[in-house]
Amino acid sequence: MAEAPKAPITQDVLTIPRKIPEGPANLIGMSREQMRAALIAVGTPEKQAKMRVGQIWQWIYVWGMRDFAEMTNLSKDFRAQLAEHFVVALPEVVSKNVSTDGTRKYLVRIAGGHEVEVVYIPETDRGTLCISSQVGCTLTCSFCHTGTQKLVRNLTAGEVIGQVMLVRDDLDEWPTPGANKEAQRLLSNIVLMGMGEPLYNFDNVRDAMKIAMDPEGLSLSRRRITLSTSGIVPEIARTADEIGCMLAISFHATTDAVRDTLVPINKRWNIEALLAALRAYPRLSNSERITFEYVMLDGVNDSDADAHRLVALIKGIPAKINLIPFNEWPGAPYKRSSNNRIRAFSDIVYAAGYASPVRKPRGEDIMAACGQLKSATERARKSRAEIAAEAGI
Ligand code: SAH
Ligand code: SF4
């Protein structure tokens, strides 16, 4: 790992200017087909366009190149033409915090001055990047810090994949030409578990993940990408069909009454509707289990009876249950369940035949843990009363 586990907490403002200029189109975020059309529109002969896309794609997504002048297998004239019409631009990193456990949290500014957070979590066998799909969230899960922030806007596909690119920059992970591409990756997994509900920004998230999975580019396996949703039932089948990544469901409760208050979208699609969609999830098999995320809230959803109900509800679905100790945030209306309670709950789930790992909170000292992300855009803040009203508590 590039980061010593005991690194001190640091906060440094990166000075690399990454402003997205107005005018030239950004190649980052375009599908191959869109890039081809864009090249043709600025005069690239149709017959050559596909090959040119292949070359540019490789420079950008394999080698991390940003400067057309360095794309040496393209003619000088073509490079000049590219520089005139296009840019290769990433969101701007405003600040970076490094936790004592090596977790890195980036505050990233996107067009319009909005901010989202991105978290990189190094582990022994992998490095997971938690990316955001929206600025804020339209949903109001009552235990989630992001839920206190109104939706400002959806991220574009370029902004979603841009998060992956800029962290690879920071990890200094782009290979040098000729080097072995298969060496162990620092950034090996992506989880769509940052700010926002990815299935409410479906097209952009899909397009960005297609870029991440492109075998001639970033080339991440679909099994190393996990999309977490609060349960937007009509989009679940599309996730399998159009993205094909792994699925995680923010389940969090075993009765509709409790889930209505924790995950208010449950009032629209209740537990029964959600489970029906999951049973139909086309890729369901033992090797591709659905992850059920379950936040452990003291005295709310953590009883033995809850654990028994949970395993009864998901019976027949190849699943893994990820228990998440609640990460507290200032003003949060809940407390984390005790370790003993979490263990007892986990034992019941395990005895029923399900893996039930307890997610280790990472980066708590820099407020980077699950559900603690929130941009500082205070004007977009929901009031406590609004949250309580929307959650029905
Ligand atoms: N909107 C999506 C993805 C982002 S949240 C979703 O809801 O699934 C990623 C995970 O963190 C979800 O399971 C969410 O319920 C959980 N989470 C949110 N706030 C949390 C908190 N304070 N402590 C622990 N987990 C939390
Ligand atoms: Fe939005 Fe997910 Fe937070 Fe719910 S848990 S408010 S869906 S980000």
Short mmCIF file of C-alpha atoms and ligand atoms in Angstrom, two decimals:
data_model
loop_
_atom_site.label_atom_id
_atom_site.label_comp_id
_atom_site.label_asym_id
_atom_site.label_seq_id
_atom_site.Cartn_x
_atom_site.Cartn_y
_atom_site.Cartn_z
CA MET A 1 0.00 0.00 0.00
CA ALA A 2 1.19 3.49 -0.69
CA GLU A 3 -0.01 4.70 2.69
CA ALA A 4 1.56 3.68 6.00
CA PRO A 5 -1.29 2.58 8.26
CA LYS A 6 -0.23 4.93 11.03
CA ALA A 7 0.07 8.02 8.87
CA PRO A 8 -0.88 11.21 10.70
CA ILE A 9 -4.09 12.97 9.86
CA THR A 10 -3.29 15.47 7.19
CA GLN A 11 -5.24 18.03 5.30
CA ASP A 12 -3.66 19.47 2.26
CA VAL A 13 -5.18 21.57 -0.43
CA LEU A 14 -4.04 20.32 -3.80
CA THR A 15 -3.00 23.05 -6.09
CA ILE A 16 -3.13 21.30 -9.46
CA PRO A 17 -5.56 23.42 -11.48
CA ARG A 18 -8.24 21.14 -12.85
CA LYS A 19 -10.92 23.66 -13.69
CA ILE A 20 -13.20 22.46 -16.44
CA PRO A 21 -12.99 25.15 -19.08
CA GLU A 22 -16.12 26.22 -20.89
CA GLY A 23 -16.07 25.58 -24.60
CA PRO A 24 -14.12 22.49 -25.58
CA ALA A 25 -15.96 19.24 -24.85
CA ASN A 26 -14.64 16.92 -22.16
CA LEU A 27 -13.71 13.48 -23.50
CA ILE A 28 -13.98 11.96 -20.01
CA GLY A 29 -17.38 10.39 -19.56
CA MET A 30 -18.14 9.92 -23.26
CA SER A 31 -18.94 6.38 -24.38
CA ARG A 32 -16.89 5.07 -27.29
CA GLU A 33 -19.83 5.77 -29.55
CA GLN A 34 -20.20 9.33 -28.30
CA MET A 35 -16.49 9.95 -28.72
CA ARG A 36 -16.63 8.62 -32.26
CA ALA A 37 -19.49 10.96 -33.10
CA ALA A 38 -17.65 13.89 -31.49
CA LEU A 39 -14.52 13.20 -33.53
CA ILE A 40 -16.49 12.96 -36.75
CA ALA A 41 -18.27 16.22 -35.92
CA VAL A 42 -14.92 18.04 -35.85
CA GLY A 43 -13.76 16.60 -39.16
CA THR A 44 -12.21 13.19 -38.44
CA PRO A 45 -12.91 11.00 -41.49
CA GLU A 46 -15.61 8.44 -40.65
CA LYS A 47 -13.44 5.53 -41.75
CA GLN A 48 -10.72 6.45 -39.26
CA ALA A 49 -12.91 7.47 -36.35
CA LYS A 50 -13.25 4.08 -34.66
CA MET A 51 -9.52 3.50 -34.69
CA ARG A 52 -8.84 7.00 -33.36
CA VAL A 53 -11.27 6.41 -30.51
CA GLY A 54 -9.39 3.22 -29.64
CA GLN A 55 -6.09 5.07 -29.54
CA ILE A 56 -7.35 8.03 -27.51
CA TRP A 57 -9.26 5.71 -25.16
CA GLN A 58 -6.10 3.82 -24.38
CA TRP A 59 -4.11 6.97 -23.69
CA ILE A 60 -6.77 8.26 -21.33
CA TYR A 61 -7.97 5.15 -19.55
CA VAL A 62 -4.95 2.85 -19.63
CA TRP A 63 -2.11 5.35 -19.30
CA GLY A 64 -3.87 8.22 -17.54
CA MET A 65 -2.64 10.75 -20.10
CA ARG A 66 -4.30 14.17 -20.18
CA ASP A 67 -2.21 16.06 -22.66
CA PHE A 68 -2.94 15.45 -26.34
CA ALA A 69 0.63 16.49 -27.22
CA GLU A 70 1.90 13.32 -25.53
CA MET A 71 -0.35 10.95 -27.50
CA THR A 72 2.52 10.09 -29.74
CA ASN A 73 0.88 7.54 -32.01
CA LEU A 74 -1.41 10.26 -33.36
CA SER A 75 -0.23 12.65 -36.05
CA LYS A 76 0.84 16.12 -34.99
CA ASP A 77 -1.98 17.71 -36.96
CA PHE A 78 -4.57 15.43 -35.38
CA ARG A 79 -3.23 16.15 -31.90
CA ALA A 80 -3.50 19.89 -32.56
CA GLN A 81 -7.04 19.39 -33.80
CA LEU A 82 -7.95 17.47 -30.66
CA ALA A 83 -6.46 20.18 -28.44
CA GLU A 84 -8.54 22.78 -30.24
CA HIS A 85 -11.87 21.02 -29.68
CA PHE A 86 -11.51 18.83 -26.61
CA VAL A 87 -10.19 18.58 -23.09
CA VAL A 88 -9.50 15.67 -20.78
CA ALA A 89 -10.70 17.18 -17.52
CA LEU A 90 -11.41 15.81 -14.06
CA PRO A 91 -13.31 17.26 -11.12
CA GLU A 92 -11.13 19.44 -8.92
CA VAL A 93 -9.77 18.06 -5.64
CA VAL A 94 -10.41 20.70 -2.99
CA SER A 95 -8.94 18.85 -0.04
CA LYS A 96 -7.70 15.47 1.02
CA ASN A 97 -7.74 13.96 4.50
CA VAL A 98 -5.85 10.84 5.45
CA SER A 99 -7.06 8.80 8.43
CA THR A 100 -4.81 7.05 10.93
CA ASP A 101 -6.03 3.79 9.31
CA GLY A 102 -4.90 4.86 5.84
CA THR A 103 -8.38 5.74 4.54
CA ARG A 104 -8.32 8.78 2.30
CA LYS A 105 -11.23 11.16 1.96
CA TYR A 106 -11.32 13.63 -0.89
CA LEU A 107 -13.58 16.63 -1.16
CA VAL A 108 -14.15 17.13 -4.85
CA ARG A 109 -15.61 20.16 -6.62
CA ILE A 110 -17.67 19.68 -9.75
CA ALA A 111 -19.06 22.18 -12.25
CA GLY A 112 -21.27 24.78 -10.61
CA GLY A 113 -19.10 24.79 -7.49
CA HIS A 114 -20.88 21.80 -5.92
CA GLU A 115 -18.98 19.39 -3.79
CA VAL A 116 -19.06 15.64 -3.24
CA GLU A 117 -16.93 13.27 -1.23
CA VAL A 118 -14.95 10.27 -2.39
CA VAL A 119 -13.35 7.75 -0.01
CA TYR A 120 -10.50 5.34 -0.72
CA ILE A 121 -10.21 2.40 1.69
CA PRO A 122 -7.00 0.35 1.50
CA GLU A 123 -7.19 -3.27 2.70
CA THR A 124 -4.65 -6.05 2.55
CA ASP A 125 -6.11 -7.77 -0.51
CA ARG A 126 -7.82 -4.87 -2.23
CA GLY A 127 -8.37 -1.14 -2.38
CA THR A 128 -11.97 0.00 -2.47
CA LEU A 129 -13.13 3.33 -3.77
CA CYS A 130 -16.45 4.61 -2.49
CA ILE A 131 -17.84 7.05 -5.02
CA SER A 132 -20.78 9.45 -5.06
CA SER A 133 -23.55 9.59 -7.64
CA GLN A 134 -25.42 12.74 -6.59
CA VAL A 135 -24.80 15.97 -4.73
CA GLY A 136 -27.00 15.33 -1.70
CA CYS A 137 -29.91 12.90 -1.96
CA THR A 138 -33.64 13.23 -2.56
CA LEU A 139 -34.26 10.50 -0.03
CA THR A 140 -34.31 11.07 3.69
CA CYS A 141 -33.12 7.97 5.47
CA SER A 142 -33.25 9.14 9.05
CA PHE A 143 -29.86 7.65 10.10
CA CYS A 144 -27.91 9.02 7.11
CA HIS A 145 -25.98 12.26 7.15
CA THR A 146 -26.27 12.68 3.37
CA GLY A 147 -30.03 12.44 3.83
CA THR A 148 -29.97 15.75 5.69
CA GLN A 149 -28.81 17.45 2.53
CA LYS A 150 -31.20 18.28 -0.28
CA LEU A 151 -30.49 17.00 -3.73
CA VAL A 152 -28.56 19.64 -5.60
CA ARG A 153 -28.02 17.72 -8.80
CA ASN A 154 -27.11 14.43 -10.41
CA LEU A 155 -23.49 13.89 -11.33
CA THR A 156 -22.66 13.49 -15.00
CA ALA A 157 -21.08 10.26 -16.23
CA GLY A 158 -17.78 12.16 -16.52
CA GLU A 159 -18.02 13.29 -12.91
CA VAL A 160 -18.76 9.75 -11.72
CA ILE A 161 -15.84 8.14 -13.58
CA GLY A 162 -13.73 11.25 -12.90
CA GLN A 163 -13.71 10.29 -9.21
CA VAL A 164 -11.99 7.03 -10.11
CA MET A 165 -9.49 8.81 -12.34
CA LEU A 166 -8.50 11.45 -9.82
CA VAL A 167 -7.92 8.91 -7.07
CA ARG A 168 -5.74 6.89 -9.43
CA ASP A 169 -3.82 10.12 -9.95
CA ASP A 170 -3.43 10.62 -6.22
CA LEU A 171 -2.34 7.01 -5.71
CA ASP A 172 0.09 7.51 -8.58
CA GLU A 173 -1.29 4.33 -10.08
CA TRP A 174 -1.11 4.92 -13.82
CA PRO A 175 1.32 2.46 -15.37
CA THR A 176 4.21 3.60 -17.45
CA PRO A 177 4.00 2.51 -21.10
CA GLY A 178 5.29 -1.03 -21.49
CA ALA A 179 4.83 -1.93 -17.81
CA ASN A 180 2.82 -4.93 -16.59
CA LYS A 181 -0.81 -3.83 -16.43
CA GLU A 182 -1.84 -6.75 -14.24
CA ALA A 183 0.26 -5.93 -11.18
CA GLN A 184 -1.89 -5.76 -8.05
CA ARG A 185 -4.01 -2.71 -8.15
CA LEU A 186 -4.28 -0.18 -5.36
CA LEU A 187 -7.72 0.78 -6.62
CA SER A 188 -9.25 -2.61 -7.38
CA ASN A 189 -12.92 -2.25 -6.36
CA ILE A 190 -15.61 0.39 -6.71
CA VAL A 191 -18.62 0.73 -4.44
CA LEU A 192 -21.40 3.16 -5.26
CA MET A 193 -21.97 3.86 -1.59
CA GLY A 194 -21.04 7.51 -1.32
CA MET A 195 -23.45 10.39 -1.52
CA GLY A 196 -26.71 9.93 -3.38
CA GLU A 197 -29.01 7.21 -4.63
CA PRO A 198 -27.33 5.72 -7.72
CA LEU A 199 -30.54 4.30 -9.16
CA TYR A 200 -32.01 7.81 -9.28
CA ASN A 201 -29.15 8.75 -11.60
CA PHE A 202 -29.29 5.52 -13.53
CA ASP A 203 -28.08 6.51 -17.00
CA ASN A 204 -25.04 8.44 -15.87
CA VAL A 205 -24.03 5.78 -13.35
CA ARG A 206 -24.45 3.07 -16.00
CA ASP A 207 -22.42 4.99 -18.58
CA ALA A 208 -19.65 5.66 -16.07
CA MET A 209 -19.51 2.02 -14.96
CA LYS A 210 -19.36 0.89 -18.59
CA ILE A 211 -16.24 3.02 -18.91
CA ALA A 212 -14.82 1.50 -15.71
CA MET A 213 -15.44 -2.02 -17.08
CA ASP A 214 -14.17 -1.40 -20.62
CA PRO A 215 -11.57 -4.13 -21.17
CA GLU A 216 -9.35 -1.86 -23.26
CA GLY A 217 -9.40 0.82 -20.57
CA LEU A 218 -9.72 0.84 -16.78
CA SER A 219 -10.82 -2.76 -17.14
CA LEU A 220 -12.40 -3.40 -13.74
CA SER A 221 -14.39 -6.60 -13.56
CA ARG A 222 -18.14 -6.19 -13.05
CA ARG A 223 -17.74 -8.37 -9.98
CA ARG A 224 -15.55 -5.73 -8.42
CA ILE A 225 -18.21 -3.05 -8.73
CA THR A 226 -21.04 -2.93 -6.20
CA LEU A 227 -24.00 -0.66 -6.49
CA SER A 228 -25.87 0.06 -3.27
CA THR A 229 -29.50 1.12 -3.42
CA SER A 230 -32.11 1.98 -0.84
CA GLY A 231 -34.56 -0.05 -2.93
CA ILE A 232 -35.71 1.74 -6.10
CA VAL A 233 -37.61 -1.33 -7.21
CA PRO A 234 -38.31 -0.51 -10.90
CA GLU A 235 -34.60 0.10 -11.56
CA ILE A 236 -33.30 -3.08 -9.97
CA ALA A 237 -33.83 -5.33 -12.99
CA ARG A 238 -32.18 -2.66 -15.20
CA THR A 239 -29.12 -2.79 -12.97
CA ALA A 240 -28.63 -6.44 -13.88
CA ASP A 241 -29.46 -5.98 -17.56
CA GLU A 242 -27.64 -2.77 -18.33
CA ILE A 243 -24.74 -2.67 -15.86
CA GLY A 244 -24.36 -6.25 -14.64
CA CYS A 245 -22.51 -5.26 -11.47
CA MET A 246 -22.99 -6.63 -7.96
CA LEU A 247 -25.95 -5.38 -5.97
CA ALA A 248 -26.21 -4.26 -2.36
CA ILE A 249 -29.52 -3.39 -0.74
CA SER A 250 -29.89 -1.01 2.17
CA PHE A 251 -32.35 -3.21 4.00
CA HIS A 252 -31.98 -2.06 7.61
CA ALA A 253 -35.31 -3.26 9.03
CA THR A 254 -37.51 -6.34 9.16
CA THR A 255 -40.95 -4.79 9.44
CA ASP A 256 -42.53 -2.18 7.19
CA ALA A 257 -43.33 -0.03 10.21
CA VAL A 258 -39.66 0.30 11.15
CA ARG A 259 -38.36 0.45 7.58
CA ASP A 260 -40.84 3.25 6.82
CA THR A 261 -39.08 5.42 9.41
CA LEU A 262 -35.50 4.40 8.59
CA VAL A 263 -35.70 4.19 4.79
CA PRO A 264 -38.80 6.21 3.87
CA ILE A 265 -38.76 5.04 0.23
CA ASN A 266 -40.22 1.89 1.81
CA LYS A 267 -43.56 3.68 1.84
CA ARG A 268 -43.41 3.59 -1.97
CA TRP A 269 -41.91 0.11 -2.40
CA ASN A 270 -42.30 -1.96 0.73
CA ILE A 271 -40.32 -4.97 1.91
CA GLU A 272 -42.50 -7.40 -0.02
CA ALA A 273 -42.12 -5.49 -3.30
CA LEU A 274 -38.39 -5.14 -2.77
CA LEU A 275 -37.89 -8.84 -2.06
CA ALA A 276 -39.95 -9.78 -5.13
CA ALA A 277 -37.62 -7.68 -7.30
CA LEU A 278 -34.58 -9.30 -5.70
CA ARG A 279 -35.92 -12.81 -6.19
CA ALA A 280 -36.24 -11.96 -9.87
CA TYR A 281 -32.77 -10.40 -10.12
CA PRO A 282 -31.56 -12.19 -13.22
CA ARG A 283 -28.03 -12.92 -12.15
CA LEU A 284 -28.96 -14.44 -8.83
CA SER A 285 -26.71 -17.39 -8.02
CA ASN A 286 -24.51 -18.53 -5.19
CA SER A 287 -21.42 -17.01 -6.70
CA GLU A 288 -23.16 -13.68 -7.14
CA ARG A 289 -24.92 -13.10 -3.92
CA ILE A 290 -26.86 -9.99 -3.11
CA THR A 291 -25.48 -8.07 -0.16
CA PHE A 292 -28.05 -6.96 2.39
CA GLU A 293 -26.74 -3.97 4.28
CA TYR A 294 -28.11 -3.68 7.77
CA VAL A 295 -27.19 -0.73 9.96
CA MET A 296 -27.17 -1.62 13.65
CA LEU A 297 -29.19 0.94 15.61
CA ASP A 298 -29.45 0.52 19.35
CA GLY A 299 -32.94 -0.60 20.38
CA VAL A 300 -34.44 0.13 16.94
CA ASN A 301 -33.73 -2.82 14.64
CA ASP A 302 -31.18 -4.95 16.50
CA SER A 303 -33.19 -7.51 18.53
CA ASP A 304 -32.94 -11.29 18.26
CA ALA A 305 -36.46 -11.23 16.85
CA ASP A 306 -35.22 -8.90 14.09
CA ALA A 307 -32.41 -11.28 13.24
CA HIS A 308 -34.82 -14.23 13.00
CA ARG A 309 -37.29 -12.21 10.91
CA LEU A 310 -34.47 -11.11 8.61
CA VAL A 311 -33.36 -14.63 7.74
CA ALA A 312 -36.97 -15.73 7.29
CA LEU A 313 -37.65 -12.83 4.90
CA ILE A 314 -34.68 -13.42 2.62
CA LYS A 315 -35.05 -17.20 2.55
CA GLY A 316 -34.17 -18.54 -0.88
CA ILE A 317 -32.15 -15.50 -1.98
CA PRO A 318 -28.40 -16.16 -2.26
CA ALA A 319 -27.29 -13.44 0.08
CA LYS A 320 -24.67 -12.09 2.37
CA ILE A 321 -25.65 -9.85 5.25
CA ASN A 322 -23.35 -6.97 5.95
CA LEU A 323 -23.89 -5.60 9.43
CA ILE A 324 -22.86 -1.96 9.67
CA PRO A 325 -22.32 -0.52 13.14
CA PHE A 326 -24.10 2.84 13.01
CA ASN A 327 -21.67 5.68 12.41
CA GLU A 328 -22.77 8.58 14.49
CA TRP A 329 -22.76 12.14 13.21
CA PRO A 330 -23.51 15.43 14.98
CA GLY A 331 -27.21 15.57 15.81
CA ALA A 332 -27.96 12.00 14.72
CA PRO A 333 -31.14 10.64 16.30
CA TYR A 334 -29.73 7.12 16.92
CA LYS A 335 -27.01 5.30 18.81
CA ARG A 336 -24.80 2.44 17.68
CA SER A 337 -25.77 -1.02 18.99
CA SER A 338 -23.34 -2.50 21.50
CA ASN A 339 -20.70 -4.92 20.26
CA ASN A 340 -22.37 -7.74 22.19
CA ARG A 341 -25.69 -7.02 20.54
CA ILE A 342 -24.10 -6.92 17.09
CA ARG A 343 -22.36 -10.22 17.79
CA ALA A 344 -25.57 -11.90 18.99
CA PHE A 345 -27.41 -10.67 15.89
CA SER A 346 -24.59 -11.84 13.64
CA ASP A 347 -24.58 -15.29 15.29
CA ILE A 348 -28.28 -15.83 14.56
CA VAL A 349 -27.82 -14.83 10.93
CA TYR A 350 -24.73 -17.00 10.61
CA ALA A 351 -26.48 -20.00 12.16
CA ALA A 352 -29.16 -19.67 9.50
CA GLY A 353 -26.48 -20.20 6.85
CA TYR A 354 -25.63 -16.66 5.79
CA ALA A 355 -22.26 -14.95 5.92
CA SER A 356 -22.74 -12.04 8.28
CA PRO A 357 -19.57 -9.95 8.40
CA VAL A 358 -19.58 -6.87 10.58
CA ARG A 359 -18.30 -3.93 8.58
CA LYS A 360 -15.34 -2.37 10.29
CA PRO A 361 -15.79 1.38 10.41
CA ARG A 362 -12.99 3.02 8.45
CA GLY A 363 -11.82 6.60 8.52
CA GLU A 364 -14.06 7.60 11.42
CA ASP A 365 -11.54 10.19 12.60
CA ILE A 366 -11.98 12.09 9.34
CA MET A 367 -15.77 11.55 9.09
CA ALA A 368 -15.26 9.25 6.12
CA ALA A 369 -17.25 6.27 7.41
CA CYS A 370 -20.46 5.08 5.75
CA GLY A 371 -23.23 7.58 6.00
CA GLN A 372 -21.08 10.37 7.37
CA LEU A 373 -20.49 12.05 4.05
CA LYS A 374 -21.99 15.41 3.48
CA SER A 375 -20.74 18.41 1.60
CA ALA A 376 -20.42 21.70 3.37
CA THR A 377 -23.05 23.31 1.15
CA GLU A 378 -25.06 24.56 4.06
CA ARG A 379 -27.60 26.47 2.03
CA ALA A 380 -28.86 23.14 0.72
CA ARG A 381 -29.44 21.72 4.16
CA LYS A 382 -32.70 20.18 5.24
CA SER A 383 -34.00 21.22 8.63
CA ARG A 384 -34.35 18.66 11.41
CA ALA A 385 -38.11 19.20 11.30
CA GLU A 386 -38.19 18.45 7.57
CA ILE A 387 -36.26 15.21 8.06
CA ALA A 388 -38.47 14.13 10.94
CA ALA A 389 -41.62 14.94 8.97
CA GLU A 390 -40.44 13.09 5.86
CA ALA A 391 -39.38 10.07 7.90
CA GLY A 392 -42.59 10.11 9.91
CA ILE A 393 -40.77 10.27 13.27
N1 SAH B 1 -28.02 5.67 -1.41
C1 SAH B 1 -27.48 4.38 -1.47
C2 SAH B 1 -25.97 4.36 -1.38
C3 SAH B 1 -25.31 5.26 -0.37
S1 SAH B 1 -25.37 4.87 1.31
C4 SAH B 1 -28.09 3.52 -0.39
O1 SAH B 1 -28.80 4.04 0.45
O2 SAH B 1 -27.89 2.31 -0.44
C5 SAH B 1 -24.28 3.47 1.54
C6 SAH B 1 -24.66 2.62 2.76
O3 SAH B 1 -24.35 3.31 4.00
C7 SAH B 1 -26.13 2.33 2.81
O4 SAH B 1 -26.39 1.00 3.18
C8 SAH B 1 -26.61 3.26 3.89
O5 SAH B 1 -27.83 2.84 4.41
C9 SAH B 1 -25.46 3.20 4.87
N2 SAH B 1 -25.46 4.30 5.84
C10 SAH B 1 -25.96 5.53 5.69
N3 SAH B 1 -25.77 6.26 6.82
C11 SAH B 1 -25.11 5.45 7.69
C12 SAH B 1 -24.59 5.65 9.01
N4 SAH B 1 -24.69 6.81 9.63
N5 SAH B 1 -23.94 4.61 9.60
C13 SAH B 1 -23.78 3.43 8.94
N6 SAH B 1 -24.24 3.21 7.69
C14 SAH B 1 -24.91 4.20 7.07
FE1 SF4 B 2 -29.83 8.73 0.30
FE2 SF4 B 2 -28.67 6.30 0.68
FE3 SF4 B 2 -28.48 8.22 2.56
FE4 SF4 B 2 -30.82 7.03 2.12
S1 SF4 B 2 -28.92 6.03 2.90
S2 SF4 B 2 -30.49 9.25 2.36
S3 SF4 B 2 -30.76 6.72 -0.08
S4 SF4 B 2 -27.63 8.31 0.49
#
